[in-house]
mmCIF file of N, CA and C in Angstrom:
data_model
loop_
_atom_site.group_PDB
_atom_site.id
_atom_site.type_symbol
_atom_site.label_atom_id
_atom_site.label_comp_id
_atom_site.label_asym_id
_atom_site.label_seq_id
_atom_site.Cartn_x
_atom_site.Cartn_y
_atom_site.Cartn_z
ATOM 1 N N MET A 368 -6.938 -48.475 12.919
ATOM 2 C CA MET A 368 -6.527 -47.800 14.214
ATOM 3 C C MET A 368 -7.856 -46.873 13.973
ATOM 4 N N GLU A 369 -7.990 -46.200 15.583
ATOM 5 C CA GLU A 369 -9.187 -45.604 16.008
ATOM 6 C C GLU A 369 -8.418 -44.330 16.525
ATOM 7 N N HIS A 370 -9.076 -43.114 15.641
ATOM 8 C CA HIS A 370 -8.348 -41.545 16.632
ATOM 9 C C HIS A 370 -9.703 -40.844 17.390
ATOM 10 N N ILE A 371 -9.195 -39.814 18.247
ATOM 11 C CA ILE A 371 -10.784 -39.537 18.522
ATOM 12 C C ILE A 371 -10.132 -38.226 18.494
ATOM 13 N N LEU A 372 -10.522 -37.591 17.721
ATOM 14 C CA LEU A 372 -10.696 -36.066 17.665
ATOM 15 C C LEU A 372 -11.582 -34.977 18.106
ATOM 16 N N GLN A 373 -11.284 -34.397 18.459
ATOM 17 C CA GLN A 373 -12.157 -33.389 19.317
ATOM 18 C C GLN A 373 -12.100 -31.795 19.050
ATOM 19 N N PHE A 374 -13.571 -31.318 18.404
ATOM 20 C CA PHE A 374 -13.790 -29.518 17.882
ATOM 21 C C PHE A 374 -14.451 -28.710 18.624
ATOM 22 N N ALA A 375 -14.070 -28.224 19.213
ATOM 23 C CA ALA A 375 -14.997 -26.643 19.730
ATOM 24 C C ALA A 375 -14.852 -25.913 19.122
ATOM 25 N N ILE A 376 -16.269 -25.529 19.363
ATOM 26 C CA ILE A 376 -16.756 -24.470 18.015
ATOM 27 C C ILE A 376 -17.277 -23.347 19.084
ATOM 28 N N ASN A 377 -16.623 -21.938 19.212
ATOM 29 C CA ASN A 377 -16.871 -21.007 20.118
ATOM 30 C C ASN A 377 -18.049 -19.768 19.425
ATOM 31 N N ILE A 378 -18.913 -19.558 19.600
ATOM 32 C CA ILE A 378 -19.801 -18.568 19.096
ATOM 33 C C ILE A 378 -19.780 -17.498 19.977
ATOM 34 N N ASP A 379 -19.419 -16.147 19.580
ATOM 35 C CA ASP A 379 -19.636 -15.238 20.567
ATOM 36 C C ASP A 379 -20.625 -14.268 19.659
ATOM 37 N N ASP A 380 -21.899 -14.522 20.759
ATOM 38 C CA ASP A 380 -22.982 -13.534 20.097
ATOM 39 C C ASP A 380 -23.048 -11.991 20.546
ATOM 40 N N ASP A 381 -22.092 -12.130 21.403
ATOM 41 C CA ASP A 381 -22.014 -10.485 21.396
ATOM 42 C C ASP A 381 -20.937 -10.227 20.047
ATOM 43 N N THR A 382 -20.559 -10.698 19.553
ATOM 44 C CA THR A 382 -19.104 -10.115 18.251
ATOM 45 C C THR A 382 -20.520 -9.866 16.784
ATOM 46 N N ILE A 383 -21.245 -11.185 17.101
ATOM 47 C CA ILE A 383 -21.990 -10.867 16.127
ATOM 48 C C ILE A 383 -22.990 -9.968 15.795
ATOM 49 N N LYS A 384 -23.535 -9.658 17.290
ATOM 50 C CA LYS A 384 -24.520 -9.173 17.424
ATOM 51 C C LYS A 384 -23.705 -7.495 16.625
ATOM 52 N N LYS A 385 -22.962 -6.775 17.635
ATOM 53 C CA LYS A 385 -21.926 -6.169 16.948
ATOM 54 C C LYS A 385 -21.750 -5.489 15.749
ATOM 55 N N ASN A 386 -21.959 -6.835 14.743
ATOM 56 C CA ASN A 386 -21.019 -6.971 13.228
ATOM 57 C C ASN A 386 -22.150 -6.627 12.506
ATOM 58 N N ILE A 387 -23.350 -7.434 13.214
ATOM 59 C CA ILE A 387 -24.480 -7.148 12.412
ATOM 60 C C ILE A 387 -25.013 -5.923 12.718
ATOM 61 N N GLU A 388 -24.706 -4.782 14.282
ATOM 62 C CA GLU A 388 -25.635 -3.525 14.134
ATOM 63 C C GLU A 388 -24.799 -2.634 13.443
ATOM 64 N N GLN A 389 -23.659 -3.187 13.517
ATOM 65 C CA GLN A 389 -22.480 -1.996 12.511
ATOM 66 C C GLN A 389 -22.606 -2.298 11.181
ATOM 67 N N SER A 390 -22.667 -3.096 10.433
ATOM 68 C CA SER A 390 -23.052 -3.720 9.282
ATOM 69 C C SER A 390 -24.606 -3.057 8.669
ATOM 70 N N ALA A 391 -25.981 -2.588 9.940
ATOM 71 C CA ALA A 391 -26.879 -2.009 9.273
ATOM 72 C C ALA A 391 -26.650 -0.612 9.596
ATOM 73 N N SER A 392 -25.833 -0.365 10.518
ATOM 74 C CA SER A 392 -25.827 0.867 10.764
ATOM 75 C C SER A 392 -25.361 1.840 9.458
ATOM 76 N N ASP A 393 -23.955 1.189 9.117
ATOM 77 C CA ASP A 393 -22.817 1.432 7.870
ATOM 78 C C ASP A 393 -23.879 1.521 6.903
ATOM 79 N N LYS A 394 -24.846 0.576 6.051
ATOM 80 C CA LYS A 394 -25.708 0.678 4.971
ATOM 81 C C LYS A 394 -26.753 1.772 5.226
ATOM 82 N N ILE A 395 -27.143 1.968 6.708
ATOM 83 C CA ILE A 395 -28.480 2.894 6.915
ATOM 84 C C ILE A 395 -27.534 4.508 6.200
ATOM 85 N N VAL A 396 -26.262 4.212 7.073
ATOM 86 C CA VAL A 396 -25.925 6.115 6.540
ATOM 87 C C VAL A 396 -25.602 5.722 5.052
ATOM 88 N N GLN A 397 -24.435 5.715 4.813
ATOM 89 C CA GLN A 397 -24.361 5.060 3.016
ATOM 90 C C GLN A 397 -25.685 5.394 2.364
ATOM 91 N N GLU A 398 -26.636 4.902 2.948
ATOM 92 C CA GLU A 398 -28.090 4.854 2.053
ATOM 93 C C GLU A 398 -28.895 6.389 2.113
ATOM 94 N N ILE A 399 -28.859 7.234 3.021
ATOM 95 C CA ILE A 399 -28.582 8.983 3.753
ATOM 96 C C ILE A 399 -27.941 9.521 3.062
ATOM 97 N N VAL A 400 -26.470 9.413 3.003
ATOM 98 C CA VAL A 400 -25.253 9.708 2.038
ATOM 99 C C VAL A 400 -25.933 10.135 0.613
ATOM 100 N N SER A 401 -26.234 9.209 -0.230
ATOM 101 C CA SER A 401 -26.442 9.205 -1.267
ATOM 102 C C SER A 401 -28.439 9.529 -1.424
ATOM 103 N N THR A 402 -29.520 9.479 -0.709
ATOM 104 C CA THR A 402 -30.157 10.300 -0.717
ATOM 105 C C THR A 402 -29.903 11.969 -0.605
ATOM 106 N N VAL A 403 -29.190 12.679 0.620
ATOM 107 C CA VAL A 403 -28.564 13.828 0.059
ATOM 108 C C VAL A 403 -28.152 14.111 -0.566
ATOM 109 N N LYS A 404 -27.086 13.243 -1.496
ATOM 110 C CA LYS A 404 -26.232 13.781 -2.189
ATOM 111 C C LYS A 404 -27.221 14.098 -3.677
ATOM 112 N N ALA A 405 -28.187 12.761 -3.972
ATOM 113 C CA ALA A 405 -28.614 12.894 -4.670
ATOM 114 C C ALA A 405 -30.030 14.416 -4.934
ATOM 115 N N LYS A 406 -30.766 15.281 -3.468
ATOM 116 C CA LYS A 406 -31.378 16.027 -3.619
ATOM 117 C C LYS A 406 -30.733 16.926 -3.737
ATOM 118 N N LEU A 407 -28.849 17.160 -3.049
ATOM 119 C CA LEU A 407 -28.429 18.591 -3.451
ATOM 120 C C LEU A 407 -27.933 18.524 -4.643
ATOM 121 N N ILE A 408 -27.400 17.719 -4.880
ATOM 122 C CA ILE A 408 -26.261 17.590 -6.575
ATOM 123 C C ILE A 408 -27.232 16.368 -7.643
ATOM 124 N N GLY A 409 -27.395 17.072 -8.881
ATOM 125 C CA GLY A 409 -27.618 16.521 -9.902
ATOM 126 C C GLY A 409 -26.561 15.510 -10.079
ATOM 127 N N LYS A 410 -27.127 14.520 -10.994
ATOM 128 C CA LYS A 410 -25.754 13.668 -12.182
ATOM 129 C C LYS A 410 -25.098 13.664 -12.625
ATOM 130 N N TRP A 411 -25.073 15.416 -13.216
ATOM 131 C CA TRP A 411 -23.971 16.041 -13.937
ATOM 132 C C TRP A 411 -22.780 16.939 -12.893
ATOM 133 N N GLY A 412 -22.798 16.870 -11.241
ATOM 134 C CA GLY A 412 -22.470 17.746 -10.923
ATOM 135 C C GLY A 412 -22.690 19.150 -10.129
ATOM 136 N N ASP A 413 -23.621 19.512 -10.886
ATOM 137 C CA ASP A 413 -24.475 20.543 -10.839
ATOM 138 C C ASP A 413 -25.456 20.703 -9.644
ATOM 139 N N LEU A 414 -25.428 21.625 -8.986
ATOM 140 C CA LEU A 414 -26.196 21.744 -7.731
ATOM 141 C C LEU A 414 -27.622 21.760 -7.804
ATOM 142 N N THR A 415 -28.879 21.121 -7.199
ATOM 143 C CA THR A 415 -29.854 20.923 -7.891
ATOM 144 C C THR A 415 -30.636 22.435 -6.927
ATOM 145 N N ASP A 416 -31.478 22.518 -7.033
ATOM 146 C CA ASP A 416 -32.602 23.959 -6.825
ATOM 147 C C ASP A 416 -32.344 23.825 -5.336
ATOM 148 N N ASP A 417 -32.981 22.720 -4.632
ATOM 149 C CA ASP A 417 -32.931 22.747 -3.598
ATOM 150 C C ASP A 417 -31.416 22.403 -2.814
ATOM 151 N N GLY A 418 -30.364 22.011 -3.337
ATOM 152 C CA GLY A 418 -29.152 22.445 -2.862
ATOM 153 C C GLY A 418 -28.630 23.675 -3.321
ATOM 154 N N LYS A 419 -28.954 24.356 -3.967
ATOM 155 C CA LYS A 419 -28.605 25.736 -3.942
ATOM 156 C C LYS A 419 -29.054 26.761 -3.083
ATOM 157 N N ASP A 420 -30.784 26.361 -2.765
ATOM 158 C CA ASP A 420 -31.941 27.244 -1.619
ATOM 159 C C ASP A 420 -31.167 26.893 -0.391
ATOM 160 N N ILE A 421 -30.529 25.902 -0.059
ATOM 161 C CA ILE A 421 -29.737 25.431 1.116
ATOM 162 C C ILE A 421 -28.174 26.041 1.132
ATOM 163 N N ILE A 422 -27.902 25.946 0.196
ATOM 164 C CA ILE A 422 -26.665 26.875 0.610
ATOM 165 C C ILE A 422 -27.099 28.036 0.558
ATOM 166 N N LYS A 423 -27.959 28.947 0.377
ATOM 167 C CA LYS A 423 -27.931 30.118 -0.001
ATOM 168 C C LYS A 423 -28.843 30.494 1.338
ATOM 169 N N GLU A 424 -29.361 30.158 1.872
ATOM 170 C CA GLU A 424 -30.030 29.753 3.640
ATOM 171 C C GLU A 424 -29.191 29.920 4.825
ATOM 172 N N ALA A 425 -27.930 29.122 4.187
ATOM 173 C CA ALA A 425 -26.847 28.553 5.203
ATOM 174 C C ALA A 425 -26.193 30.089 5.035
ATOM 175 N N PHE A 426 -25.495 30.581 3.807
ATOM 176 C CA PHE A 426 -24.803 31.712 4.027
ATOM 177 C C PHE A 426 -25.725 32.877 4.264
ATOM 178 N N GLU A 427 -27.028 33.079 4.643
ATOM 179 C CA GLU A 427 -28.096 34.178 5.279
ATOM 180 C C GLU A 427 -27.504 33.861 6.234
ATOM 181 N N GLU A 428 -28.464 32.743 6.683
ATOM 182 C CA GLU A 428 -28.063 32.952 8.494
ATOM 183 C C GLU A 428 -26.365 32.865 9.217
ATOM 184 N N ASN A 429 -25.365 32.673 8.392
ATOM 185 C CA ASN A 429 -24.517 33.268 9.279
ATOM 186 C C ASN A 429 -22.962 33.922 8.264
ATOM 187 N N LYS A 430 -24.222 34.834 7.590
ATOM 188 C CA LYS A 430 -23.174 35.621 7.157
ATOM 189 C C LYS A 430 -22.256 36.464 7.768
ATOM 190 N N ASP A 431 -22.667 37.551 9.166
ATOM 191 C CA ASP A 431 -22.131 37.957 9.848
ATOM 192 C C ASP A 431 -20.396 36.696 9.963
ATOM 193 N N GLU A 432 -20.733 35.690 11.042
ATOM 194 C CA GLU A 432 -19.533 35.207 11.265
ATOM 195 C C GLU A 432 -18.746 34.963 10.093
ATOM 196 N N ILE A 433 -19.213 34.540 9.245
ATOM 197 C CA ILE A 433 -18.444 34.196 7.665
ATOM 198 C C ILE A 433 -18.221 35.715 7.154
ATOM 199 N N VAL A 434 -18.492 36.618 7.211
ATOM 200 C CA VAL A 434 -17.536 37.919 6.797
ATOM 201 C C VAL A 434 -17.182 38.118 8.046
ATOM 202 N N ASP A 435 -16.734 38.047 9.586
ATOM 203 C CA ASP A 435 -16.476 37.897 9.987
ATOM 204 C C ASP A 435 -14.703 37.451 9.736
ATOM 205 N N LYS A 436 -14.632 35.931 9.916
ATOM 206 C CA LYS A 436 -13.841 35.161 9.187
ATOM 207 C C LYS A 436 -13.100 35.649 8.675
ATOM 208 N N ALA A 437 -13.391 35.513 7.360
ATOM 209 C CA ALA A 437 -12.827 36.039 6.093
ATOM 210 C C ALA A 437 -12.309 37.857 6.050
ATOM 211 N N VAL A 438 -12.672 39.069 7.094
ATOM 212 C CA VAL A 438 -11.849 40.232 7.262
ATOM 213 C C VAL A 438 -10.197 39.140 8.066
ATOM 214 N N ASN A 439 -11.141 38.353 9.477
ATOM 215 C CA ASN A 439 -9.815 37.879 10.481
ATOM 216 C C ASN A 439 -8.194 37.204 9.104
ATOM 217 N N LEU A 440 -9.213 36.337 8.312
ATOM 218 C CA LEU A 440 -8.443 35.945 7.368
ATOM 219 C C LEU A 440 -7.174 36.767 6.715
ATOM 220 N N LEU A 441 -7.567 37.866 6.400
ATOM 221 C CA LEU A 441 -7.151 38.882 5.084
ATOM 222 C C LEU A 441 -6.819 39.735 6.106
ATOM 223 N N VAL A 442 -6.974 39.944 7.610
ATOM 224 C CA VAL A 442 -6.171 40.570 8.117
ATOM 225 C C VAL A 442 -4.600 40.594 8.867
ATOM 226 N N ASN A 443 -5.063 38.559 8.945
ATOM 227 C CA ASN A 443 -3.662 37.767 9.274
ATOM 228 C C ASN A 443 -2.622 38.086 7.978
ATOM 229 N N SER A 444 -3.936 37.293 7.294
ATOM 230 C CA SER A 444 -2.708 37.503 5.725
ATOM 231 C C SER A 444 -2.209 38.508 5.826
ATOM 232 N N ILE A 445 -2.320 40.252 5.263
ATOM 233 C CA ILE A 445 -1.937 41.003 5.461
ATOM 234 C C ILE A 445 -0.742 41.431 5.938
ATOM 235 N N LYS A 446 -0.600 41.229 7.460
ATOM 236 C CA LYS A 446 -0.490 41.364 8.112
ATOM 237 C C LYS A 446 1.350 40.989 8.654
ATOM 238 N N ASN A 447 1.145 39.542 7.297
ATOM 239 C CA ASN A 447 2.134 38.872 7.171
ATOM 240 C C ASN A 447 3.131 38.997 6.104
ATOM 241 N N THR A 448 2.871 40.478 5.690
ATOM 242 C CA THR A 448 3.765 40.807 4.423
ATOM 243 C C THR A 448 4.358 41.443 5.013
ATOM 244 N N LYS A 449 5.643 41.545 4.026
ATOM 245 C CA LYS A 449 6.728 42.397 4.577
ATOM 246 C C LYS A 449 6.393 43.776 4.240
ATOM 247 N N LYS A 450 5.309 43.993 3.370
ATOM 248 C CA LYS A 450 5.072 45.882 3.300
ATOM 249 C C LYS A 450 4.761 46.341 4.284
ATOM 250 N N TYR A 451 3.616 45.287 4.981
ATOM 251 C CA TYR A 451 2.915 45.976 5.999
ATOM 252 C C TYR A 451 3.946 45.680 7.409
ATOM 253 N N LYS A 452 5.140 45.095 6.978
ATOM 254 C CA LYS A 452 6.270 44.750 8.198
ATOM 255 C C LYS A 452 6.684 46.771 8.120
ATOM 256 N N GLN A 453 7.035 46.323 6.840
ATOM 257 C CA GLN A 453 8.087 47.685 6.636
ATOM 258 C C GLN A 453 7.184 49.126 6.633
ATOM 259 N N ILE A 454 5.876 49.053 6.370
ATOM 260 C CA ILE A 454 4.829 50.072 7.123
ATOM 261 C C ILE A 454 5.001 50.908 8.238
ATOM 262 N N ILE A 455 4.975 49.287 9.046
ATOM 263 C CA ILE A 455 4.327 49.351 10.039
ATOM 264 C C ILE A 455 5.777 50.155 11.276
ATOM 265 N N ASN A 456 7.111 49.524 10.755
ATOM 266 C CA ASN A 456 8.524 49.813 11.213
ATOM 267 C C ASN A 456 8.402 51.386 11.086
ATOM 268 N N GLU A 457 8.507 52.233 9.924
ATOM 269 C CA GLU A 457 8.433 53.054 8.955
ATOM 270 C C GLU A 457 7.809 54.071 10.123
ATOM 271 N N ALA A 458 6.525 53.696 10.069
ATOM 272 C CA ALA A 458 5.280 54.803 10.738
ATOM 273 C C ALA A 458 5.971 54.785 12.734
ATOM 274 N N LEU A 459 6.621 53.673 13.382
ATOM 275 C CA LEU A 459 7.444 54.022 14.506
ATOM 276 C C LEU A 459 8.074 54.510 14.402
ATOM 277 N N GLU A 460 9.125 54.652 13.887
ATOM 278 C CA GLU A 460 9.889 55.598 12.932
ATOM 279 C C GLU A 460 10.082 56.610 13.459
ATOM 280 N N GLU A 461 9.164 57.468 12.632
ATOM 281 C CA GLU A 461 8.284 58.684 12.171
ATOM 282 C C GLU A 461 7.624 58.984 14.082
ATOM 283 N N ALA A 462 7.135 58.045 14.585
ATOM 284 C CA ALA A 462 6.640 58.775 15.886
ATOM 285 C C ALA A 462 7.523 58.901 16.743
ATOM 286 N N ALA A 463 8.723 58.093 16.930
ATOM 287 C CA ALA A 463 10.141 58.098 17.693
ATOM 288 C C ALA A 463 10.602 59.663 17.312
ATOM 289 N N ASP A 464 10.556 59.448 15.735
ATOM 290 C CA ASP A 464 11.720 61.125 15.318
ATOM 291 C C ASP A 464 10.868 61.942 16.053
ATOM 292 N N ASP A 465 9.308 61.904 16.271
ATOM 293 C CA ASP A 465 8.219 63.134 16.153
ATOM 294 C C ASP A 465 8.602 63.558 17.924
ATOM 295 N N GLY A 466 8.708 62.265 18.548
ATOM 296 C CA GLY A 466 8.535 62.518 20.427
ATOM 297 C C GLY A 466 9.834 63.031 20.583
ATOM 298 N N LYS A 467 11.079 63.683 19.656
ATOM 299 C CA LYS A 467 12.215 63.737 20.295
ATOM 300 C C LYS A 467 12.594 65.265 20.255
#
């Protein structure tokens, strides 16, 4: 008894191309990340001299913005304390009493 079997193979060139491109892209990104890490962080996890220089330069270039953000965080933190709210309420009450 003979049987006839048919097989169809569908090769999606676009999918294969996208997978190859994604794989290559992922590999390149990983190599770049590894190279940058090696340049900035020593094998014991400490910063290299280049890493220190880059961070120092970034801080110097952005110090005004860093200080402004730090001040705003500190002010907002203080404003949320009970002591701050108590002092403000007392000052408002004194002002109201002085106005009478």
